[in-house]
Short mmCIF file of C-alpha atoms in Angstrom, two decimals:
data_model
loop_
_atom_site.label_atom_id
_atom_site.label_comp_id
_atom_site.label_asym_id
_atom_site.label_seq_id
_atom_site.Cartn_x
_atom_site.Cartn_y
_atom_site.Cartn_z
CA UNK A 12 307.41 145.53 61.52
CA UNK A 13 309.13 142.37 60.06
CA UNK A 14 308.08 140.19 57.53
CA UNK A 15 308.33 136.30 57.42
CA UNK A 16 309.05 134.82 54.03
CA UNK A 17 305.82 134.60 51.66
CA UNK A 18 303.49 130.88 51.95
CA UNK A 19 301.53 129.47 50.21
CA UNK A 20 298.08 127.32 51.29
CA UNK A 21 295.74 126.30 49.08
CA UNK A 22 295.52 128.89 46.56
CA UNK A 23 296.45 131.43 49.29
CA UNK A 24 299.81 133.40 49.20
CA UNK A 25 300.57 135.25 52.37
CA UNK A 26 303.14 137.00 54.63
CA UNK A 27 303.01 137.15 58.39
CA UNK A 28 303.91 141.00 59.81
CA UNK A 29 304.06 141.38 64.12
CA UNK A 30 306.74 142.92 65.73
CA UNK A 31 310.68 141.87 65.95
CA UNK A 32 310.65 138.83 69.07
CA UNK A 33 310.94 135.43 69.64
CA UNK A 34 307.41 134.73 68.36
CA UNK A 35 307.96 136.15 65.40
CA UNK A 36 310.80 133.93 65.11
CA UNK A 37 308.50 130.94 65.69
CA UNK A 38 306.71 131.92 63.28
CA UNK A 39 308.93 131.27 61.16
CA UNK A 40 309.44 127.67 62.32
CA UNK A 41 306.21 126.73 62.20
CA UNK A 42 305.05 128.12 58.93
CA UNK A 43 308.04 126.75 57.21
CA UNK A 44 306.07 124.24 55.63
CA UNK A 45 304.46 126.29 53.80
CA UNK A 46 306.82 127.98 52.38
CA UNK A 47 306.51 129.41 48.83
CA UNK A 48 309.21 130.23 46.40
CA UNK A 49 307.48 132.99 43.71
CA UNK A 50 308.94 136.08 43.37
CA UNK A 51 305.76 137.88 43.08
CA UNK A 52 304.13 139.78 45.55
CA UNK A 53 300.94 140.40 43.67
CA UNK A 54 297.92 139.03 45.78
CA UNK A 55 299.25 138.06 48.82
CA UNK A 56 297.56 138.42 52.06
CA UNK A 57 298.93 139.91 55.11
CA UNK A 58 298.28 138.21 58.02
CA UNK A 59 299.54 139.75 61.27
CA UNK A 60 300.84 138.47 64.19
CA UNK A 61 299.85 139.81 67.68
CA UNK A 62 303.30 138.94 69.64
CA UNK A 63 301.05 140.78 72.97
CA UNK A 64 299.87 138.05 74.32
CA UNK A 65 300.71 134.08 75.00
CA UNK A 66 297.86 133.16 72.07
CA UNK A 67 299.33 135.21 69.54
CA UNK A 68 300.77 132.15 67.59
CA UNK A 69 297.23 130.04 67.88
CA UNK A 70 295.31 132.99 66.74
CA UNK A 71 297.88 133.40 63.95
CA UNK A 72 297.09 130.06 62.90
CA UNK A 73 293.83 130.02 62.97
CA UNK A 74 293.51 132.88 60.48
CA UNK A 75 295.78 131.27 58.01
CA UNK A 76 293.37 128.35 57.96
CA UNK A 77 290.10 130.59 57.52
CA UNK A 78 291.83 132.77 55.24
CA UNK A 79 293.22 129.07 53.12
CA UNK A 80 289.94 128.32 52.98
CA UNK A 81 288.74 130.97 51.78
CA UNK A 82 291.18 130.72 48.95
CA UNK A 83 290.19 127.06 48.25
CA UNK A 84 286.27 127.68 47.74
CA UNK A 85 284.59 125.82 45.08
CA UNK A 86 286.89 122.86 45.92
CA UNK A 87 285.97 119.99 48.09
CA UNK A 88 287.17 120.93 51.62
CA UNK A 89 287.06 118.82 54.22
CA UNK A 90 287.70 119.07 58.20
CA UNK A 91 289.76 116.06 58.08
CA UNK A 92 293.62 115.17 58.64
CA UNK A 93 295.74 113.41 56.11
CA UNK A 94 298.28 111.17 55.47
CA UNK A 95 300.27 109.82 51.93
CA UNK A 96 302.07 106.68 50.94
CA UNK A 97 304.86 107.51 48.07
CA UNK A 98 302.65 106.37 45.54
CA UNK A 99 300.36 109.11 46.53
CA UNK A 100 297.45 107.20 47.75
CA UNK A 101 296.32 108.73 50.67
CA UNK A 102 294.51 108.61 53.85
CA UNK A 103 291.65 110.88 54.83
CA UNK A 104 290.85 110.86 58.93
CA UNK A 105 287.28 113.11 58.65
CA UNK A 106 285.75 114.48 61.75
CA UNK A 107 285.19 117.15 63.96
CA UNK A 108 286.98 118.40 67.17
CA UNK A 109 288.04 116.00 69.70
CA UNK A 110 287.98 113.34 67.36
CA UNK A 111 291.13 112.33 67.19
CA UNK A 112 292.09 112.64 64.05
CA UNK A 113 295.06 114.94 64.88
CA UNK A 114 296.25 112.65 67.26
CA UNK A 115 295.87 109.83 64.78
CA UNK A 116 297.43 112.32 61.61
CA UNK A 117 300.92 112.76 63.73
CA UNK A 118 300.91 109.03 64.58
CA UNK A 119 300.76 107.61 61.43
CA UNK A 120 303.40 110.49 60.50
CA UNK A 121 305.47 108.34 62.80
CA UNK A 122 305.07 105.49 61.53
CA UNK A 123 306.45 106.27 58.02
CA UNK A 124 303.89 108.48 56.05
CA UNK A 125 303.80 111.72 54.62
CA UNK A 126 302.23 114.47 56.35
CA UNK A 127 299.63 116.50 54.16
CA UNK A 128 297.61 118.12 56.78
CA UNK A 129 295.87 117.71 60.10
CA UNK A 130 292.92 120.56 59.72
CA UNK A 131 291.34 120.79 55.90
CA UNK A 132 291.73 118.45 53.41
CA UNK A 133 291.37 120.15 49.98
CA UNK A 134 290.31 117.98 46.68
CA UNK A 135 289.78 118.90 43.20
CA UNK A 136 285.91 118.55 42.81
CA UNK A 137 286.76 116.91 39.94
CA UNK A 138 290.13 115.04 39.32
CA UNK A 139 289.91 114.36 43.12
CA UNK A 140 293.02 115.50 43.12
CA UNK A 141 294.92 116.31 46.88
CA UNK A 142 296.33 119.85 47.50
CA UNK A 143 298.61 119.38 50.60
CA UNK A 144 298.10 122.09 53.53
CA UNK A 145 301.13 121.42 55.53
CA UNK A 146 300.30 123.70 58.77
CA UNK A 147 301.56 123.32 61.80
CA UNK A 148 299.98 120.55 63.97
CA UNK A 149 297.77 121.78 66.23
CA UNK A 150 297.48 119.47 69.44
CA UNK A 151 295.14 119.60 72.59
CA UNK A 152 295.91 118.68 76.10
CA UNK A 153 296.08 115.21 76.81
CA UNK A 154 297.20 114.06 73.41
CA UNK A 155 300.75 113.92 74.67
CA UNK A 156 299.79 110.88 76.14
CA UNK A 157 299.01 109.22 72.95
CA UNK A 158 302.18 110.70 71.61
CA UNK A 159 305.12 109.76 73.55
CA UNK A 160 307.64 110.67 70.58
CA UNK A 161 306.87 114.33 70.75
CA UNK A 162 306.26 114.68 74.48
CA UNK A 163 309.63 116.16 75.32
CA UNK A 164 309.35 118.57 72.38
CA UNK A 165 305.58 120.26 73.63
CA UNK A 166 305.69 122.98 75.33
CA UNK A 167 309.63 124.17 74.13
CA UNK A 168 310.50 126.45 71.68
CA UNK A 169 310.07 124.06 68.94
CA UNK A 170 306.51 123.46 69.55
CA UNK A 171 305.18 126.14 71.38
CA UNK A 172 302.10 126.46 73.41
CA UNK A 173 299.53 128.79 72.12
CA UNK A 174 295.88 128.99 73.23
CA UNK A 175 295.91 125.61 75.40
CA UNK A 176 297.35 123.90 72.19
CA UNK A 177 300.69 122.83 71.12
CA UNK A 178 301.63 123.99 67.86
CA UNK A 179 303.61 121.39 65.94
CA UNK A 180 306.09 122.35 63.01
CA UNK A 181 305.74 119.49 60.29
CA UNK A 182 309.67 118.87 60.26
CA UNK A 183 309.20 117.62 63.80
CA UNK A 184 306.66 115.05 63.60
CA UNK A 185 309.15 112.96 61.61
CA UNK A 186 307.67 110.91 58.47
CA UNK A 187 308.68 110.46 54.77
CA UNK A 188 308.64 113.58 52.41
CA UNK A 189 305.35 114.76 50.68
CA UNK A 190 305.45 112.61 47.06
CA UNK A 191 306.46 114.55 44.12
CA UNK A 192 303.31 113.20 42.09
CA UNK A 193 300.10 114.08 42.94
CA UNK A 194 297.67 112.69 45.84
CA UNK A 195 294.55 110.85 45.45
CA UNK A 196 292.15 109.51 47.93
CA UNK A 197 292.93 105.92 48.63
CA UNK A 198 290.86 105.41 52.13
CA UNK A 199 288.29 107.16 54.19
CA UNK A 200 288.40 107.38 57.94
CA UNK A 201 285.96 108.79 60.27
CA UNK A 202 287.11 107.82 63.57
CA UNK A 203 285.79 108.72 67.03
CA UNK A 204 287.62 108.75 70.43
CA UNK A 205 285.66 107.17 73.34
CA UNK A 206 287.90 106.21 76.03
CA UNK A 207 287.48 103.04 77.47
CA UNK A 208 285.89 101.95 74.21
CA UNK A 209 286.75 98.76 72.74
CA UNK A 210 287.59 99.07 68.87
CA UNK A 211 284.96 98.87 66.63
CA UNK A 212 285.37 98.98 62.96
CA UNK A 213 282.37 99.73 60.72
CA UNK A 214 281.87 99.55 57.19
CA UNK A 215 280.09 102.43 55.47
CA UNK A 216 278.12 102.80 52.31
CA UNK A 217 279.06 105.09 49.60
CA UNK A 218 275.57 107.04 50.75
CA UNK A 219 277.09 107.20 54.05
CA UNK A 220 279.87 107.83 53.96
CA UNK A 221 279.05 110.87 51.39
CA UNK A 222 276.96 112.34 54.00
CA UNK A 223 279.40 112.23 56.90
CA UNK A 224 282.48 114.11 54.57
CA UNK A 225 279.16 116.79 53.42
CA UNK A 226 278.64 117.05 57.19
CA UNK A 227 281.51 117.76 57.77
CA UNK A 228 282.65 119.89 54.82
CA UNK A 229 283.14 123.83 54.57
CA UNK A 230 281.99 125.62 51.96
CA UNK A 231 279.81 122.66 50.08
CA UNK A 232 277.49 125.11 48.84
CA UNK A 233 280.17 126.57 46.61
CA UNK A 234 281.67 123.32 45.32
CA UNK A 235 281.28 123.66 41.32
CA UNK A 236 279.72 121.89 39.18
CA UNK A 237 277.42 120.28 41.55
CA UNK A 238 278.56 119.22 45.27
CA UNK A 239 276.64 115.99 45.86
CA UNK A 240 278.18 114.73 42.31
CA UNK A 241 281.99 115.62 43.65
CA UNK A 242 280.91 113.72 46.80
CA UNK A 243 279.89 110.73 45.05
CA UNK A 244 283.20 110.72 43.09
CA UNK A 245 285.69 110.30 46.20
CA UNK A 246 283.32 107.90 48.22
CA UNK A 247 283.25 105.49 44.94
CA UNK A 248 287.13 106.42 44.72
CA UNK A 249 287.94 105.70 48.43
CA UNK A 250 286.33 102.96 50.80
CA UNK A 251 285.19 104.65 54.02
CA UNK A 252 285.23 103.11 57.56
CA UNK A 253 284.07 104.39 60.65
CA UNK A 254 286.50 103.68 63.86
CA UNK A 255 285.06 104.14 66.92
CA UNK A 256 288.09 103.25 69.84
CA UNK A 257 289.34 104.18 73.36
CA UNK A 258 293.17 103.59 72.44
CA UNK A 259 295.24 105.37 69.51
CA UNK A 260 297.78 102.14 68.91
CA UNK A 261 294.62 100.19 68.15
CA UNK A 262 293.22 102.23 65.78
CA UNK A 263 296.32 103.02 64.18
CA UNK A 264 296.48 99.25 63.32
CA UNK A 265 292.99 99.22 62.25
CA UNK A 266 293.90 102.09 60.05
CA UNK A 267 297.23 100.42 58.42
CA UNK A 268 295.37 97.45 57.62
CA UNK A 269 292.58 99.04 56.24
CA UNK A 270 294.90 100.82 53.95
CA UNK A 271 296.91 97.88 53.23
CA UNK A 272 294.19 96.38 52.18
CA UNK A 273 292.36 99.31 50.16
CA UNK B 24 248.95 110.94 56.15
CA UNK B 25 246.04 111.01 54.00
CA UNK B 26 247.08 108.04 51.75
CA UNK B 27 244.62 110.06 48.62
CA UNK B 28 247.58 112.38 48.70
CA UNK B 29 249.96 112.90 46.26
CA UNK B 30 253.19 113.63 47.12
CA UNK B 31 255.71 115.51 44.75
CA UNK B 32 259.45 116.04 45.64
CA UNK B 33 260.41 119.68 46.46
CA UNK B 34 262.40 120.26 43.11
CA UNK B 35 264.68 123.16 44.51
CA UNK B 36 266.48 120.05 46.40
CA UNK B 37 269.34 118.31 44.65
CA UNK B 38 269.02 114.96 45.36
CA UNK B 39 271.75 112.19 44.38
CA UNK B 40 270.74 108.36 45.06
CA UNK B 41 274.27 105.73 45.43
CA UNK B 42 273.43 101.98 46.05
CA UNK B 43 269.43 102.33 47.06
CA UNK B 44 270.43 105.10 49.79
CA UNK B 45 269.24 109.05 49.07
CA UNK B 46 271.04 111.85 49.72
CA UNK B 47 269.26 115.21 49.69
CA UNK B 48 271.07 118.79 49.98
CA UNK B 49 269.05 121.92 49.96
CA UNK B 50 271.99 124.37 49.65
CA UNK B 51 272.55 124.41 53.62
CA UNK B 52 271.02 120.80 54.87
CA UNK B 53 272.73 117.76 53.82
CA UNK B 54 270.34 114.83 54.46
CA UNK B 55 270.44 110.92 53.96
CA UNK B 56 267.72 108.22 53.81
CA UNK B 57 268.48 104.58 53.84
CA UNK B 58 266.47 101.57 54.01
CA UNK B 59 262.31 102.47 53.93
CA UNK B 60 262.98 106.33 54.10
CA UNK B 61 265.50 105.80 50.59
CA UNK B 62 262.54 103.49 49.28
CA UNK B 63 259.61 105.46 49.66
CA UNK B 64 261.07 108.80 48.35
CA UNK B 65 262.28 107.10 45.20
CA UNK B 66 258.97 106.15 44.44
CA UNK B 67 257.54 109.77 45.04
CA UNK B 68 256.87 111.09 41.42
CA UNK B 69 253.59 113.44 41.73
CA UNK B 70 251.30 111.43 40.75
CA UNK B 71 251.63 108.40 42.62
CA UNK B 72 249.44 108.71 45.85
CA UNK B 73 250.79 108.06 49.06
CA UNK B 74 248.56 104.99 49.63
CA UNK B 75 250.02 103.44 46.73
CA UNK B 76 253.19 104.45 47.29
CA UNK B 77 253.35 102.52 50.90
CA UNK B 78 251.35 99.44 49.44
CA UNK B 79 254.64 99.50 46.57
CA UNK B 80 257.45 99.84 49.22
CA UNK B 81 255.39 97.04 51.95
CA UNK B 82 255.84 94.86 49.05
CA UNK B 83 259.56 95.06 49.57
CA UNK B 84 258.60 93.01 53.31
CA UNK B 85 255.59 90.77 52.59
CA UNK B 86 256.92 88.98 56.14
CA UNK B 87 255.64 92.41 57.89
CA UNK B 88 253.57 93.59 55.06
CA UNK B 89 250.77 95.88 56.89
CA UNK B 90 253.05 96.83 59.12
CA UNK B 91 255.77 97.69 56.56
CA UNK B 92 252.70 99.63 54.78
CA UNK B 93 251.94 101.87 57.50
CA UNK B 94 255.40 102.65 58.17
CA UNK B 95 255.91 103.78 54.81
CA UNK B 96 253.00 105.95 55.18
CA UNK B 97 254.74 107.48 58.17
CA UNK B 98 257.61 107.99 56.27
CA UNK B 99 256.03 109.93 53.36
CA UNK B 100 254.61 112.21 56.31
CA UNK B 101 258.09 112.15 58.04
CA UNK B 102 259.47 113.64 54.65
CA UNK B 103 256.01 116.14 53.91
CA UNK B 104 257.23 117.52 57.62
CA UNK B 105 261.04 117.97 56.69
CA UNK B 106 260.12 119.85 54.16
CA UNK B 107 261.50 117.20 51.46
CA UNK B 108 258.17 116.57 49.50
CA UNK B 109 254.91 118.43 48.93
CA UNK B 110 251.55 116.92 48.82
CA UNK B 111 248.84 117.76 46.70
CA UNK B 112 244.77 118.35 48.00
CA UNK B 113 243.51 116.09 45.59
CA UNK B 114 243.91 112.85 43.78
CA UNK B 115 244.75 112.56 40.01
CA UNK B 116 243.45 110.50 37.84
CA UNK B 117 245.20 108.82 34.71
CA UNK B 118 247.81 110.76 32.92
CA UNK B 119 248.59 110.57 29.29
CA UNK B 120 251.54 112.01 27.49
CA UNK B 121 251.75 112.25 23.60
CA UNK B 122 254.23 109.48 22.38
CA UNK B 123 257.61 110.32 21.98
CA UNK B 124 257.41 109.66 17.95
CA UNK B 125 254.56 111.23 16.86
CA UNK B 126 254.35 114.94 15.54
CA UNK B 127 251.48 117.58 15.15
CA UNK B 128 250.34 119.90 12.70
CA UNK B 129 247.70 122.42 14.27
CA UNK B 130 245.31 124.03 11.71
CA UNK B 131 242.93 126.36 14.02
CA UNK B 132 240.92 124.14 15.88
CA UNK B 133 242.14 121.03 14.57
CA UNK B 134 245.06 119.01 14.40
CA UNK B 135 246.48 116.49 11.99
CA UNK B 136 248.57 113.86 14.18
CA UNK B 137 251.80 112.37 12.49
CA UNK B 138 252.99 108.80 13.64
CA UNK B 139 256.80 109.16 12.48
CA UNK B 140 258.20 105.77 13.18
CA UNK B 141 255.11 104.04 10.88
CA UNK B 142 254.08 107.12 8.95
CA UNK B 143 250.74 107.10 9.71
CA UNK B 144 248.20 109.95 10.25
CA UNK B 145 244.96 110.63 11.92
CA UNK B 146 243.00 113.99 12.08
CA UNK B 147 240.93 114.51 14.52
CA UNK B 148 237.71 116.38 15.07
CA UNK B 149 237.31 119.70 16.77
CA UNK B 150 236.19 117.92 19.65
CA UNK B 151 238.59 115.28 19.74
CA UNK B 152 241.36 117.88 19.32
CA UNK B 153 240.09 119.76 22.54
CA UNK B 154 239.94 116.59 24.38
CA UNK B 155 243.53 115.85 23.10
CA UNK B 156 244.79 119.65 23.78
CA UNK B 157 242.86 118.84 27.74
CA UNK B 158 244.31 116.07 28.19
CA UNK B 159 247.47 116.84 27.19
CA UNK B 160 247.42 119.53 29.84
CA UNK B 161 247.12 117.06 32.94
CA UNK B 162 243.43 117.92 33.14
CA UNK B 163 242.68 113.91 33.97
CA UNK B 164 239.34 112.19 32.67
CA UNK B 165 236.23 113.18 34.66
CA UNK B 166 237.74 117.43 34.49
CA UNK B 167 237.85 116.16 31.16
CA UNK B 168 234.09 115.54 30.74
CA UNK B 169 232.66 118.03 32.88
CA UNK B 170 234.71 120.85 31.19
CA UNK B 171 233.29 119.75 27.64
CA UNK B 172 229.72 119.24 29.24
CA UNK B 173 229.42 122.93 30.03
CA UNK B 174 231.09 124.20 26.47
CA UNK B 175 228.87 121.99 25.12
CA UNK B 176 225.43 121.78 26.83
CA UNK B 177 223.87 119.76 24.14
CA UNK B 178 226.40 117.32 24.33
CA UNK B 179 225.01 113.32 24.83
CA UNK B 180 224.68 111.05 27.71
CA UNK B 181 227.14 108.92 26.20
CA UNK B 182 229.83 111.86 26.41
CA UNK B 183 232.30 109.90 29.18
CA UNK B 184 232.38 106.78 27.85
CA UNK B 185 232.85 108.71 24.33
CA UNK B 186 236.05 110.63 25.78
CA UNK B 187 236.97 107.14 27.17
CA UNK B 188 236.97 105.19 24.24
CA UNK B 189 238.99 107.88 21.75
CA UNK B 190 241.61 108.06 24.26
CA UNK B 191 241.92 104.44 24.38
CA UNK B 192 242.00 104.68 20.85
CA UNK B 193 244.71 106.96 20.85
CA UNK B 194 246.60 104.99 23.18
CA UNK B 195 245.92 101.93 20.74
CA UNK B 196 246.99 103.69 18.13
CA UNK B 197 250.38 104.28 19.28
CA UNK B 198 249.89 108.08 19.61
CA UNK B 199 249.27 108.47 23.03
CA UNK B 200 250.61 107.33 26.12
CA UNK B 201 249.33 106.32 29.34
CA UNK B 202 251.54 107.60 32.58
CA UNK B 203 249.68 106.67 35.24
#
C-alpha cells in the first residue's frame, strides 16, 4: 500500500492508501490542492483508493467530499461553487446538478479569480467567514464545449476521466492564487442552464434567496446556534440573483457585472 | 375554513420573517411564504379567528377586497393542511392579561393587588379574586359566569353584567389588560 501526502478539507485531515500505479499517482495531482502541512497524524482519515477499475478516481472523490462534510457539520454548507477577488469578496454560484455552476466556477477561474471550490461552499454560521475546499473540478460531458481552454487537457493524464466526469486539478484551471486574508460572501448566484434560453437576470429577496441556499444546503439541521438566523446573515451580507441562460459567455458577463457592481 | 376558527402557529417550527416574506423550517422542511401566504401567517396569534384574520389581510387590497378576503381564508386552510398552524374547535372570547406593572400579594382566598408605577392598591373580594384568578387563566367571560353560577347557586341575575363591569374596572384601573 502507498500513501499520498496528508490533506486537509474543511476540518477533515486525510490520507489516500490504493495500490502502487498510475492512479495512485493521479491522485496525487489532483488532491494537491489540498494539501496539508502538519506533522501530526492524530485524526486523520484514511480514504482508499480502488485503482481496479476506470472510476476509482471519481469514487475517490466523492468520498473526500462526504467525508469533508462530515467534518464541516454545524457550519453553513452549501452545494454551490465559488470564486474570490484578492480582497476576498467572493462569489457564491448555488445550485444543484446540471446547473452549471461548475461550468461557470472554472470560467470565471479563467478569467482572473481565485478558485475556492466547485462542490460545497463552507461558511462560518457566524462570522460568515469562507473555508476554501479546493478539490479537484469535477466536469460532465458536454461542458468541454463551454470550456475551450481546457478541452485539450480532458481526458489526458492531467485531468483524467473517472465515472463519465473529468476530474480537474485546480493548478490547471489557471486563475489568481487563493487570498491570504479571509473570504466573505460578496454575491449570490443561483443560476440555471436552459439551452436555447435567452438570459434572464432576476432579482431575489433576502426571503428568497434564504430559502433557495436552505434548499440547497447539507446538514442545515445541525447548523448552531440556529440555522434560519445564519441564513439571514449571508443573504443581508450578499445580494442574490437568479440567472437563468442558454449560453455560459453570457452569464459570465451577467455575473462580472453583478459583482462589479455588488 | 370555518372562519370561527382560531388558528395558532405550530410552535415546534422555527420561523424567521426578512422584509414581509416568512420562512418556516421544521428541522427537515424549509418553507417560504411571500405576498398573502407571508401576510396571513403573521397575523396568526391564537386568538385571532380566521374570519378576522382574512377581513385584516383583504384590507391590504380594498381594489379586490372580498376576493382578497376569501383568498386569505384559503390560505389559513392552505397552511392548517401543511401542517404549519393548528386550529382550535371553538371561538374565544376577550382575553385579559394582568398589566405588566402591577404585583400581587395572595392571602388565602384573597388578593391584595399592587399598582407599582403609581403605588396604588386595591383588594379584592373573594369573589372578585376568583374571577381575577379565572380570568387570568384564559377562561374568557361567559366560562367565566357560568363557572361562578354553579359554585354559587344563589348567586343574582345581575351576575354577568357584575363580572363585566369589575373587569372593566380593572382594566380602568390600570391593573388589567385587555388582549383581545
Amino acid at each position: 500500500m502507498s500513501s499520498a501526502p496528508e490533506g486537509a478539507a474543511l476540518g477533515l485531515r486525510f490520507v489516500v492508501e490504493g495500490k502502487d500505479g498510475g492512479r495512485a499517482r493521479d491522485a496525487d495531482r489532483l488532491l494537491a490542492g489540498l494539501a496539508s502541512r502538519s506533522p501530526s497524524r492524530a485524526g486523520v482519515a484514511r480514504l482508499l483508493l480502488d485503482d481496479s477499475d476506470a472510476a476509482g478516481l471519481d469514487r475517490l472523490v466523492r468520498e473526500l467530499n462526504f467525508a469533508a462534510i462530515a467534518a464541516a457539520r454545524g457550519n453553513l454548507l452549501f452545494h454551490a461553487g465559488a470564486v474570490s477577488a484578492p480582497d476576498g469578496g467572493t462569489v457564491i454560484l448555488c445550485g444543484p446538478s446540471g446547473s452549471g455552476k461548475s461550468t461557470l466556477t472554472v470560467r470565471l477561474v479563467a478569467g482572473g479569480s481565485a478558485y475556492v471550490t466547485d462542490e460545497t461552499v463552507c461558511l462560518d454560521p457566524v462570522t460568515l467567514r469562507v473555508a476554501p475546499f479546493c478539490k479537484p473540478v469535477s466536469l460532465k460531458p458536454g461542458s468541454q464545449e463551454a470550456l475551450p481552454h481546457l478541452r485539450s487537457l480532458l481526458g489526458t493524464a492531467d485531468a483524467p476521466s473517472s465515472g463519465g466526469s473529468w476530474l480537474v486539478p485546480p493548478a490547471a484551471l489557471g486563475g489568481a492564487a487563493l487570498p491570504s486574508g479571509p473570504l466573505w460572501p460578496q454575491l449570490l448566484v443561483f443560476p440555471t442552464f436552459q439551452r436555447g434560453a435567452a438570459c434572464r437576470v432576476e432579482r431575489l429577496s433576502a426571503a428568497h434567496a434564504a430559502f433557495l441556499l436552505g434548499q440547497n444546503s447539507s446538514r442545515l439541521r445541525e447548523v448552531e446556534p440556529e440555522p434560519l438566523q445564519a441564513l439571514a446573515r449571508v443573504v443581508r451580507r450578499a445580494p442574490a440573483y437568479r440567472i437563468v441562460h442558454g449560453n455560459v459567455d453570457e452569464a459570465m458577463q451577467v455575473v462580472t457585472d453583478l459583482w462589479a457592481a455588488a | 375554513m370555518n372562519p370561527h376558527l382560531v388558528p395558532q402557529r405550530d410552535t415546534s417550527l422555527q420561523a424567521l420573517e426578512l422584509d414581509g416574506e416568512v420562512l418556516l423550517y421544521d428541522g427537515r422542511q424549509l418553507r417560504f411564504l411571500d405576498g398573502p401566504a407571508a401576510a396571513v401567517w403573521g397575523r396568526v396569534d391564537g386568538v385571532t379567528t380566521a374570519g378576522d384574520l382574512a377581513t385584516a389581510v383583504a384590507e391590504q387590497f380594498p381594489d379586490q377586497r372580498s376576493q382578497a378576503e376569501l383568498d386569505a381564508l384559503a390560505f389559513v386552510g392552505q397552511l392548517e393542511r401543511r401542517g404549519l398552524v393548528k386550529t382550535a374547535e371553538r371561538v374565544l372570547g376577550p382575553v385579559y392579561r394582568k398589566a405588566p406593572d402591577v404585583a400581587l400579594v395572595r392571602d388565602d382566598d384573597v388578593i391584595l393587588l399592587l399598582r407599582l408605577t403609581e403605588g396604588t392598591r386595591r383588594a379584592l373580594s373573594v369573589t372578585a379574586t376568583r374571577i381575577w384568578d379565572l380570568v387570568l387563566l384564559g377562561t374568557d367571560v361567559e366560562d367565566v359566569v357560568l363557572t361562578l353560577q354553579e359554585e354559587y347557586p344563589d348567586a343574582p341575575s345581575s351576575l354577568p353584567s357584575d363580572v363585566r363591569q369589575l373587569l372593566a374596572e380593572l382594566v380602568a384601573a390600570g391593573l388589567l389588560v385587555l388582549h383581545r
